[in-house]
CSV table of C-alpha atoms in Angstrom, one decimal:
chain,number,residue,atom,x,y,z
A,1,MET,CA,0.0,0.0,0.0
A,2,LEU,CA,2.8,2.4,0.9
A,3,LYS,CA,4.6,1.7,-2.4
A,4,GLU,CA,1.4,2.4,-4.3
A,5,MET,CA,0.9,5.8,-2.5
A,6,VAL,CA,4.5,6.8,-3.2
A,7,LYS,CA,4.1,5.8,-6.8
A,8,ARG,CA,0.9,7.8,-7.3
A,9,TYR,CA,2.4,10.8,-5.6
A,10,TYR,CA,5.6,10.6,-7.7
A,11,HIS,CA,3.7,10.5,-11.0
A,12,GLY,CA,1.1,13.1,-10.0
A,13,HIS,CA,2.9,15.7,-8.0
A,14,ILE,CA,6.7,15.6,-8.0
A,15,ASP,CA,8.1,18.2,-10.4
A,16,ASN,CA,11.6,18.4,-9.1
A,17,ARG,CA,13.7,17.3,-12.1
A,18,PHE,CA,16.7,16.3,-10.0
A,19,LEU,CA,14.7,14.0,-7.7
A,20,ARG,CA,13.1,12.5,-10.8
A,21,GLN,CA,16.4,12.0,-12.5
A,22,GLY,CA,17.8,10.3,-9.4
A,23,LEU,CA,14.8,7.9,-9.2
A,24,ILE,CA,15.2,7.1,-12.9
A,25,SER,CA,18.9,6.4,-12.5
A,26,PHE,CA,18.2,4.1,-9.6
A,27,ARG,CA,15.5,2.2,-11.4
A,28,LYS,CA,17.6,1.9,-14.5
A,29,LEU,CA,20.3,0.3,-12.5
A,30,THR,CA,18.0,-2.1,-10.6
A,31,ARG,CA,16.1,-3.2,-13.7
A,32,ALA,CA,19.2,-3.9,-15.9
A,33,ASN,CA,19.1,-7.7,-15.4
A,34,LYS,CA,15.4,-8.1,-14.7
A,35,LYS,CA,12.7,-9.7,-17.0
A,36,ILE,CA,9.8,-7.5,-17.9
A,37,LYS,CA,6.5,-9.0,-16.6
A,38,ILE,CA,3.5,-8.3,-18.9
A,39,ILE,CA,-0.1,-9.4,-18.6
A,40,PHE,CA,-2.8,-9.3,-21.3
A,41,ILE,CA,-6.3,-9.2,-19.9
A,42,CYS,CA,-8.5,-10.9,-22.5
A,43,GLN,CA,-12.2,-11.7,-22.8
A,44,MET,CA,-13.2,-11.9,-26.5
A,45,PRO,CA,-11.7,-14.4,-29.0
A,46,GLN,CA,-13.1,-12.1,-31.8
A,47,LEU,CA,-10.6,-9.4,-30.8
A,48,TRP,CA,-7.6,-11.6,-30.3
A,49,ASN,CA,-6.1,-11.1,-33.8
A,50,LYS,CA,-5.9,-7.4,-33.1
A,51,ILE,CA,-3.1,-7.9,-30.5
A,52,SER,CA,-1.9,-11.4,-31.1
A,53,ASP,CA,1.2,-10.4,-33.1
A,54,VAL,CA,2.3,-8.3,-30.2
A,55,TYR,CA,1.8,-11.1,-27.7
A,56,TYR,CA,3.7,-13.6,-29.9
A,57,GLU,CA,6.5,-11.2,-30.3
A,58,MET,CA,6.8,-10.9,-26.5
A,59,LEU,CA,6.5,-14.7,-26.1
A,60,GLN,CA,9.7,-15.3,-28.1
A,61,ASP,CA,11.6,-12.5,-26.3
A,62,SER,CA,13.9,-13.9,-23.6
A,63,ARG,CA,13.7,-10.6,-21.7
A,64,ILE,CA,9.9,-10.7,-21.3
A,65,GLU,CA,7.7,-12.9,-19.2
A,66,VAL,CA,4.2,-12.7,-20.6
A,67,TYR,CA,0.8,-14.0,-19.4
A,68,ILE,CA,-2.8,-14.1,-20.7
A,69,VAL,CA,-5.4,-13.7,-18.0
A,70,VAL,CA,-8.8,-14.8,-19.3
A,71,VAL,CA,-11.8,-13.0,-17.7
A,72,PRO,CA,-15.3,-14.4,-18.4
A,73,ASP,CA,-17.5,-11.7,-19.9
A,74,VAL,CA,-20.7,-11.9,-17.7
A,75,SER,CA,-22.6,-9.8,-20.3
A,76,VAL,CA,-22.8,-12.9,-22.7
A,77,SER,CA,-24.2,-16.3,-22.2
A,78,GLN,CA,-22.5,-19.0,-20.1
A,79,GLU,CA,-21.9,-21.0,-23.3
A,80,ASN,CA,-20.1,-18.1,-24.9
A,81,GLN,CA,-18.1,-17.5,-21.7
A,82,GLU,CA,-17.0,-21.2,-21.8
A,83,ASN,CA,-16.1,-21.0,-25.5
A,84,SER,CA,-13.9,-17.9,-24.8
A,85,ILE,CA,-12.1,-19.7,-22.0
A,86,ARG,CA,-11.5,-22.7,-24.2
A,87,PHE,CA,-10.2,-20.5,-27.0
A,88,PHE,CA,-7.6,-18.7,-24.9
A,89,LYS,CA,-6.5,-21.9,-23.1
A,90,GLY,CA,-5.6,-23.2,-26.6
A,91,ILE,CA,-3.0,-20.4,-27.1
A,92,LYS,CA,0.6,-21.1,-26.4
A,93,GLY,CA,2.1,-19.6,-23.2
A,94,LYS,CA,1.1,-18.9,-19.6
A,95,ILE,CA,-2.7,-18.8,-19.6
A,96,ILE,CA,-4.5,-18.0,-16.4
A,97,VAL,CA,-8.3,-18.4,-16.0
A,98,ALA,CA,-9.3,-15.4,-13.8
A,99,LYS,CA,-12.4,-16.9,-12.2
A,100,THR,CA,-11.4,-19.6,-9.6
A,101,VAL,CA,-13.3,-21.4,-6.9
A,102,ASN,CA,-11.8,-19.0,-4.4
A,103,GLY,CA,-12.8,-15.8,-6.3
A,104,TRP,CA,-10.8,-13.8,-8.8
A,105,TYR,CA,-7.1,-14.7,-9.4
A,106,PRO,CA,-5.0,-12.0,-7.7
A,107,ILE,CA,-3.0,-10.7,-10.7
A,108,ARG,CA,-1.0,-8.2,-8.6
A,109,ASN,CA,0.8,-11.3,-7.1
A,110,ILE,CA,2.5,-11.7,-10.5
A,111,LYS,CA,4.0,-8.2,-9.9
A,112,PRO,CA,3.4,-7.1,-13.5
A,113,ASN,CA,5.2,-4.2,-14.9
A,114,TYR,CA,2.7,-3.6,-17.8
A,115,VAL,CA,-0.9,-4.7,-18.2
A,116,PHE,CA,-2.5,-4.7,-21.7
A,117,TYR,CA,-6.2,-4.5,-21.9
A,118,GLN,CA,-8.1,-6.1,-24.8
A,119,ARG,CA,-11.1,-3.8,-24.3
A,120,ARG,CA,-11.4,-0.2,-23.1
A,121,TYR,CA,-14.4,-0.7,-20.8
A,122,ASP,CA,-13.8,-1.3,-17.1
A,123,ALA,CA,-17.5,-2.1,-16.6
A,124,TYR,CA,-17.0,-5.6,-18.1
A,125,LEU,CA,-14.3,-6.5,-15.5
A,126,PRO,CA,-14.3,-7.3,-11.8
A,127,GLU,CA,-13.3,-4.3,-9.7
A,128,GLU,CA,-9.8,-5.5,-8.9
A,129,TYR,CA,-9.0,-5.9,-12.6
A,130,ARG,CA,-10.2,-2.4,-13.6
A,131,SER,CA,-7.7,0.1,-14.9
A,132,PHE,CA,-7.9,2.4,-12.0
A,133,CYS,CA,-7.0,-0.4,-9.6
A,134,VAL,CA,-4.3,-1.9,-11.8
A,135,ALA,CA,-2.6,1.5,-12.5
A,136,ALA,CA,-1.6,1.6,-8.8
A,137,TYR,CA,1.0,-1.1,-9.2
A,138,ALA,CA,1.5,-1.6,-13.0
A,139,ARG,CA,1.6,0.5,-16.2
A,140,VAL,CA,-1.6,0.3,-18.1
A,141,CYS,CA,-1.3,-0.2,-21.9
A,142,TYR,CA,-3.9,-0.2,-24.7
A,143,ILE,CA,-3.9,-1.1,-28.3
A,144,PRO,CA,-7.4,-0.4,-29.9
A,145,TYR,CA,-9.3,-3.3,-31.3
A,146,ALA,CA,-11.1,-1.0,-33.7
A,147,TYR,CA,-10.9,2.4,-35.4
A,148,ALA,CA,-13.1,5.2,-34.2
A,149,CYS,CA,-14.7,6.5,-37.5
A,150,THR,CA,-17.3,9.0,-36.4
A,151,LYS,CA,-17.5,11.9,-34.1
A,152,PRO,CA,-20.3,10.5,-31.9
A,153,VAL,CA,-18.5,7.3,-31.1
A,154,GLU,CA,-15.2,9.0,-30.1
A,155,HIS,CA,-16.5,9.6,-26.6
A,156,SER,CA,-17.1,5.8,-26.2
A,157,CYS,CA,-14.0,4.7,-28.0
A,158,TYR,CA,-11.7,6.9,-26.0
A,159,ASN,CA,-13.7,7.1,-22.8
A,160,GLN,CA,-11.8,9.1,-20.2
A,161,ASP,CA,-12.8,6.8,-17.3
A,162,PHE,CA,-10.4,4.2,-18.9
A,163,PHE,CA,-7.9,6.5,-20.6
A,164,ALA,CA,-7.2,8.5,-17.5
A,165,ASN,CA,-5.4,5.4,-16.3
A,166,VAL,CA,-3.5,4.5,-19.5
A,167,TYR,CA,0.2,5.0,-19.4
A,168,MET,CA,1.1,3.8,-22.9
A,169,PHE,CA,-1.5,4.2,-25.7
A,170,PHE,CA,-0.5,2.6,-29.1
A,171,ALA,CA,-2.9,4.6,-31.3
A,172,GLU,CA,-4.5,3.1,-34.4
A,173,ASN,CA,-3.7,6.3,-36.4
A,174,GLY,CA,-2.4,9.8,-36.1
A,175,TYR,CA,-5.8,11.2,-35.6
A,176,ALA,CA,-6.4,9.2,-32.4
A,177,LYS,CA,-3.0,9.9,-31.0
A,178,LYS,CA,-3.5,13.7,-31.4
A,179,LEU,CA,-7.0,13.5,-29.9
A,180,ILE,CA,-5.8,11.7,-26.7
A,181,ILE,CA,-2.8,13.9,-26.2
A,182,GLU,CA,-5.0,17.1,-26.5
A,183,ARG,CA,-6.9,15.9,-23.4
A,184,GLU,CA,-4.0,15.9,-21.0
A,185,LYS,CA,-1.3,17.9,-22.8
A,186,GLU,CA,0.7,18.6,-19.6
A,187,LEU,CA,1.0,14.9,-18.6
A,188,TYR,CA,2.1,13.9,-22.1
A,189,ALA,CA,4.6,16.8,-22.3
A,190,LYS,CA,6.2,15.6,-19.1
A,191,LYS,CA,6.2,12.0,-20.4
A,192,GLN,CA,4.1,10.9,-17.5
A,193,LYS,CA,1.8,9.4,-20.1
A,194,ASN,CA,2.7,8.3,-23.6
A,195,ALA,CA,0.8,8.1,-26.9
A,196,TYR,CA,2.4,6.6,-30.1
A,197,TYR,CA,1.3,5.9,-33.6
A,198,LEU,CA,3.6,3.1,-34.7
A,199,GLY,CA,1.1,1.4,-37.1
A,200,TYR,CA,-1.8,-1.0,-36.4
A,201,PRO,CA,-0.8,-4.6,-35.5
A,202,ALA,CA,-4.0,-6.1,-37.1
A,203,LEU,CA,-3.0,-4.8,-40.5
A,204,ASP,CA,0.3,-6.7,-40.3
A,205,ASN,CA,-1.6,-9.8,-39.2
A,206,ILE,CA,-3.8,-9.5,-42.3
A,207,ARG,CA,-0.8,-9.3,-44.6
A,208,LYS,CA,0.6,-12.5,-43.0
A,209,SER,CA,-2.7,-14.3,-43.6
A,210,LYS,CA,-2.5,-14.2,-47.4
A,211,GLY,CA,-2.4,-17.6,-49.0
A,212,ILE,CA,-3.5,-19.4,-45.8
A,213,LYS,CA,-6.5,-21.8,-46.2
A,214,GLY,CA,-9.6,-20.2,-44.7
A,215,HIS,CA,-12.9,-21.3,-43.3
A,216,PHE,CA,-14.9,-20.8,-46.5
A,217,TRP,CA,-13.7,-20.1,-50.0
A,218,MET,CA,-10.4,-20.9,-51.6
A,219,GLU,CA,-8.7,-17.9,-53.3
A,220,ASP,CA,-9.1,-19.5,-56.7
A,221,ASP,CA,-12.9,-20.2,-56.3
A,222,PRO,CA,-14.4,-19.2,-59.6
A,223,ARG,CA,-17.6,-17.9,-58.0
A,224,TYR,CA,-18.1,-14.1,-57.3
A,225,LYS,CA,-17.5,-14.0,-53.6
A,226,ILE,CA,-19.2,-11.4,-51.4
A,227,LEU,CA,-18.4,-10.7,-47.8
A,228,TRP,CA,-21.2,-8.9,-46.0
A,229,CYS,CA,-20.6,-7.3,-42.6
A,230,PRO,CA,-23.5,-5.4,-41.0
A,231,ARG,CA,-23.2,-3.4,-37.8
A,232,TRP,CA,-24.6,-4.5,-34.4
A,233,THR,CA,-26.9,-1.6,-33.7
A,234,THR,CA,-29.3,0.7,-35.6
A,235,ASP,CA,-28.5,3.6,-33.2
A,236,VAL,CA,-27.2,6.4,-35.5
A,237,ASN,CA,-24.9,7.6,-32.8
A,238,LEU,CA,-23.2,4.2,-32.7
A,239,GLY,CA,-22.7,3.7,-36.4
A,240,ALA,CA,-26.2,2.7,-37.6
A,241,SER,CA,-26.7,-0.9,-38.9
A,242,ASN,CA,-28.4,-1.3,-42.3
A,243,PHE,CA,-29.1,-5.0,-41.6
A,244,PHE,CA,-32.8,-4.7,-42.0
A,245,GLU,CA,-32.4,-2.8,-45.2
A,246,TYR,CA,-30.4,-5.6,-46.9
A,247,LYS,CA,-31.2,-8.8,-44.9
A,248,ASP,CA,-33.3,-10.2,-47.7
A,249,PHE,CA,-31.3,-8.7,-50.6
A,250,PHE,CA,-28.4,-11.2,-50.4
A,251,ILE,CA,-30.6,-14.2,-50.1
A,252,GLU,CA,-32.5,-13.1,-53.2
A,253,TRP,CA,-29.3,-12.1,-55.0
A,254,VAL,CA,-27.6,-15.5,-54.5
A,255,ASN,CA,-30.8,-17.3,-55.6
A,256,LYS,CA,-30.8,-15.2,-58.9
A,257,ARG,CA,-27.0,-15.4,-59.4
A,258,LYS,CA,-25.8,-19.0,-59.6
A,259,ASN,CA,-22.2,-17.9,-59.9
A,260,THR,CA,-22.3,-15.9,-56.7
A,261,SER,CA,-21.6,-16.8,-53.0
A,262,VAL,CA,-22.1,-14.8,-49.8
A,263,VAL,CA,-20.4,-15.0,-46.4
A,264,PHE,CA,-22.5,-13.2,-43.8
A,265,ARG,CA,-20.4,-12.0,-40.9
A,266,PRO,CA,-22.4,-9.8,-38.5
A,267,HIS,CA,-20.9,-8.1,-35.5
A,268,PRO,CA,-20.9,-10.8,-32.7
A,269,MET,CA,-23.3,-8.6,-30.6
A,270,MET,CA,-25.8,-7.9,-33.4
A,271,PHE,CA,-28.5,-10.5,-32.8
A,272,SER,CA,-28.4,-10.3,-29.0
A,273,ASN,CA,-28.7,-6.5,-29.2
A,274,PHE,CA,-31.6,-6.7,-31.6
A,275,GLU,CA,-33.3,-9.1,-29.2
A,276,LYS,CA,-32.7,-6.7,-26.3
A,277,THR,CA,-34.1,-3.8,-28.3
A,278,GLY,CA,-37.1,-5.8,-29.5
A,279,GLU,CA,-36.1,-5.3,-33.2
A,280,MET,CA,-35.8,-9.0,-33.7
A,281,SER,CA,-36.7,-11.9,-31.5
A,282,GLY,CA,-34.4,-14.9,-30.9
A,283,GLU,CA,-36.7,-17.1,-32.9
A,284,GLU,CA,-36.7,-14.6,-35.8
A,285,ALA,CA,-32.9,-14.6,-35.7
A,286,LYS,CA,-32.8,-18.4,-35.7
A,287,GLN,CA,-35.2,-18.5,-38.7
A,288,TYR,CA,-33.1,-16.0,-40.6
A,289,LEU,CA,-29.8,-17.9,-40.0
A,290,ASN,CA,-31.5,-21.1,-41.3
A,291,ASN,CA,-31.3,-19.5,-44.7
A,292,TYR,CA,-27.5,-19.6,-44.4
A,293,MET,CA,-27.3,-23.0,-42.8
A,294,GLU,CA,-29.4,-24.6,-45.6
A,295,HIS,CA,-28.0,-23.0,-48.7
A,296,GLU,CA,-24.8,-24.1,-50.4
A,297,ARG,CA,-23.8,-20.6,-51.4
A,298,LEU,CA,-24.9,-18.7,-48.3
A,299,MET,CA,-22.6,-19.0,-45.3
A,300,TYR,CA,-22.7,-17.7,-41.8
A,301,ASP,CA,-19.4,-16.7,-40.3
A,302,ASN,CA,-19.0,-16.6,-36.5
A,303,TYR,CA,-15.3,-17.7,-36.3
A,304,ALA,CA,-12.8,-15.7,-34.3
A,305,GLU,CA,-10.4,-15.6,-37.3
A,306,TYR,CA,-11.6,-13.9,-40.4
A,307,TYR,CA,-8.5,-12.5,-42.1
A,308,THR,CA,-8.3,-15.4,-44.6
A,309,THR,CA,-11.9,-14.6,-45.6
A,310,LEU,CA,-10.8,-11.1,-46.5
A,311,TRP,CA,-8.2,-12.4,-48.9
A,312,ASN,CA,-10.4,-15.0,-50.4
A,313,SER,CA,-13.4,-12.7,-51.1
A,314,ASP,CA,-13.9,-10.5,-54.2
A,315,VAL,CA,-15.7,-7.6,-52.6
A,316,LEU,CA,-16.7,-6.3,-49.1
A,317,VAL,CA,-20.2,-5.0,-48.5
A,318,ALA,CA,-20.3,-3.3,-45.0
A,319,ASP,CA,-21.8,-0.9,-42.6
A,320,LEU,CA,-19.5,1.3,-40.7
A,321,THR,CA,-16.9,-1.1,-39.3
A,322,THR,CA,-13.2,-1.5,-38.8
A,323,VAL,CA,-13.4,-4.3,-41.3
A,324,ILE,CA,-13.6,-1.6,-44.0
A,325,ILE,CA,-10.2,-0.2,-43.0
A,326,GLU,CA,-8.7,-3.7,-42.7
A,327,TYR,CA,-10.0,-4.6,-46.2
A,328,PHE,CA,-7.8,-1.9,-47.8
A,329,VAL,CA,-4.9,-4.3,-47.1
A,330,VAL,CA,-6.2,-6.8,-49.7
A,331,ARG,CA,-6.9,-3.8,-52.1
A,332,LYS,CA,-10.2,-5.2,-53.4
A,333,PRO,CA,-13.4,-3.2,-53.9
A,334,ILE,CA,-15.4,-2.0,-50.9
A,335,ILE,CA,-19.1,-1.1,-50.9
A,336,TYR,CA,-20.1,1.0,-48.0
A,337,CYS,CA,-23.8,1.0,-47.0
A,338,VAL,CA,-24.2,4.7,-46.1
A,339,ALA,CA,-25.6,5.9,-42.8
A,340,ASP,CA,-26.5,9.5,-41.9
A,341,ILE,CA,-23.7,10.1,-39.4
A,342,GLU,CA,-20.9,12.6,-38.8
A,343,TYR,CA,-17.5,11.0,-39.9
A,344,ASN,CA,-14.3,12.2,-38.4
A,345,ASP,CA,-11.5,13.4,-40.5
A,346,PHE,CA,-9.8,10.0,-40.7
A,347,MET,CA,-12.9,8.3,-42.0
A,348,LYS,CA,-13.6,11.0,-44.5
A,349,LYS,CA,-10.3,10.0,-46.2
A,350,VAL,CA,-11.2,6.3,-46.1
A,351,ILE,CA,-14.7,6.7,-47.5
A,352,SER,CA,-13.3,8.3,-50.7
A,353,GLY,CA,-12.0,4.9,-51.7
A,354,CYS,CA,-15.4,3.1,-51.1
A,355,TYR,CA,-18.4,2.7,-53.4
A,356,CYS,CA,-21.3,4.3,-51.4
A,357,VAL,CA,-24.8,2.9,-51.7
A,358,HIS,CA,-28.1,4.0,-50.2
A,359,ASN,CA,-30.5,1.3,-51.2
A,360,GLY,CA,-30.9,-2.1,-52.8
A,361,GLN,CA,-31.0,-0.9,-56.3
A,362,GLU,CA,-27.7,1.0,-55.9
A,363,LEU,CA,-26.1,-2.0,-54.3
A,364,ALA,CA,-27.3,-4.2,-57.2
A,365,ASP,CA,-25.9,-1.8,-59.8
A,366,THR,CA,-22.6,-1.6,-58.0
A,367,LEU,CA,-22.2,-5.3,-57.7
A,368,ASP,CA,-23.1,-5.8,-61.4
A,369,MET,CA,-20.4,-3.2,-62.3
A,370,LEU,CA,-17.7,-4.8,-60.2
A,371,GLU,CA,-18.5,-8.3,-61.4
A,372,ARG,CA,-18.0,-7.1,-65.0
A,373,GLY,CA,-14.5,-6.0,-64.0
A,374,GLU,CA,-15.2,-2.3,-63.9
A,375,ASP,CA,-13.5,-0.7,-60.9
A,376,PRO,CA,-13.1,3.1,-61.2
A,377,LEU,CA,-12.0,3.6,-57.6
A,378,LEU,CA,-9.0,1.2,-58.0
A,379,ASP,CA,-6.3,4.0,-58.0
A,380,GLU,CA,-7.9,5.9,-55.1
A,381,ARG,CA,-8.2,2.6,-53.1
A,382,ASN,CA,-4.5,1.9,-53.6
A,383,ARG,CA,-3.6,5.4,-52.5
A,384,ILE,CA,-5.5,4.9,-49.3
A,385,ALA,CA,-3.9,1.5,-48.7
A,386,ASP,CA,-0.5,3.1,-49.1
A,387,TYR,CA,-1.5,5.8,-46.6
A,388,LEU,CA,-2.5,3.1,-44.1
A,389,LEU,CA,0.4,0.7,-44.6
A,390,LYS,CA,3.6,2.3,-45.9
A,391,GLY,CA,6.3,2.9,-43.4
A,392,LYS,CA,4.2,1.0,-40.7
A,393,GLU,CA,5.5,-2.5,-41.3
A,394,ASP,CA,6.4,-4.8,-38.4
A,395,THR,CA,4.3,-2.9,-35.9
A,396,ALA,CA,4.4,-5.6,-33.3
A,397,LYS,CA,8.2,-5.5,-33.2
A,398,VAL,CA,8.2,-1.7,-32.8
A,399,ILE,CA,5.7,-1.8,-30.0
A,400,VAL,CA,7.7,-4.4,-28.1
A,401,SER,CA,10.8,-2.4,-28.6
A,402,LYS,CA,9.1,0.6,-27.2
A,403,ILE,CA,8.0,-1.3,-24.1
A,404,LYS,CA,11.6,-2.5,-23.5
A,405,GLU,CA,13.0,1.0,-24.0
A,406,ASP,CA,10.5,2.4,-21.4
A,407,PHE,CA,11.3,-0.3,-18.8
A,408,TYR,CA,15.1,-0.4,-19.1
A,409,SER,CA,15.4,3.4,-19.3
A,410,GLY,CA,14.1,3.5,-15.7
A,411,LYS,CA,11.3,5.9,-16.5
């Protein structure tokens, strides 16, 4: 307890540069031969591939001791909680299931130096795992699992209750880095908090997935292959799903087009959210999914891994989602189902490389054009892909290097 109080006082109040330098020199000396202890707090298999490259980079580093602590998400069904635990227990390394017969595993006993959070919401975690508790004895780190694309969602994506406790933020783009620094300029200026844009690990992971056998199509499948990714909520302030606008379109399209195949990958929260809001009952969702279970060319995707599906598809049709940005890696056409929302400056650049549709007829016309091989946005799409990717290769290595630099410098 005393150590925690001293640590908080040091970071929050001490401005004497000579005292700070003395403490830094002492820590640099005492840490020289120590291993860095790092914990990843994980809940959702669907988000693992956003940070997995960083974890595996740490796992093979002899100077790092890394753990995954799996926390059941009580907001989902017991079956899904068990599936998540099973998924993470299958990953190589030191895996700890947080919920034990005696309560929550005391992660502070590991004496971690850094703790990475998979999600930016403390509310889904037991109190002792929440960022404000962990920040008392370890440095909280965060790599976003998604891009914030609109003004309304920025408050949620970068919620201050969580970010107030983040010591190292590895931003998904320069826009997010600037936004976070603006909030607490003085702390960032003093290096008491750090924000970096070093690239986005998920984009590297997608590049590495090229040529790997996927869950659905092979890359040389002669059919025209559509990947459809609707959003989880119709709330315009949270991105606005167009699921109900197009839910029958793809079934009818595939039945009319014998050379077409569709993989339907909704956000994992979509059907449960529609059931909560009353927009779709559980029975209606089940009946709808039966269309995909019973049709040879309609497929439902609920796998954690989906990067191979990006490579093997011919076109993405999507609501506002990070998958749009990820799809630029494969440099294939993107059809964005427009919603009446206020995009931030980053997303405005991205949308310029997408075909924007407002209804079924525009979607049909665009799919027809692309299947004929006409792709007028090809050059713009490649320009955006270069903007996202060039100079940001090997992001996981750079992030791990930055962690080691921070620790061994004695900061």
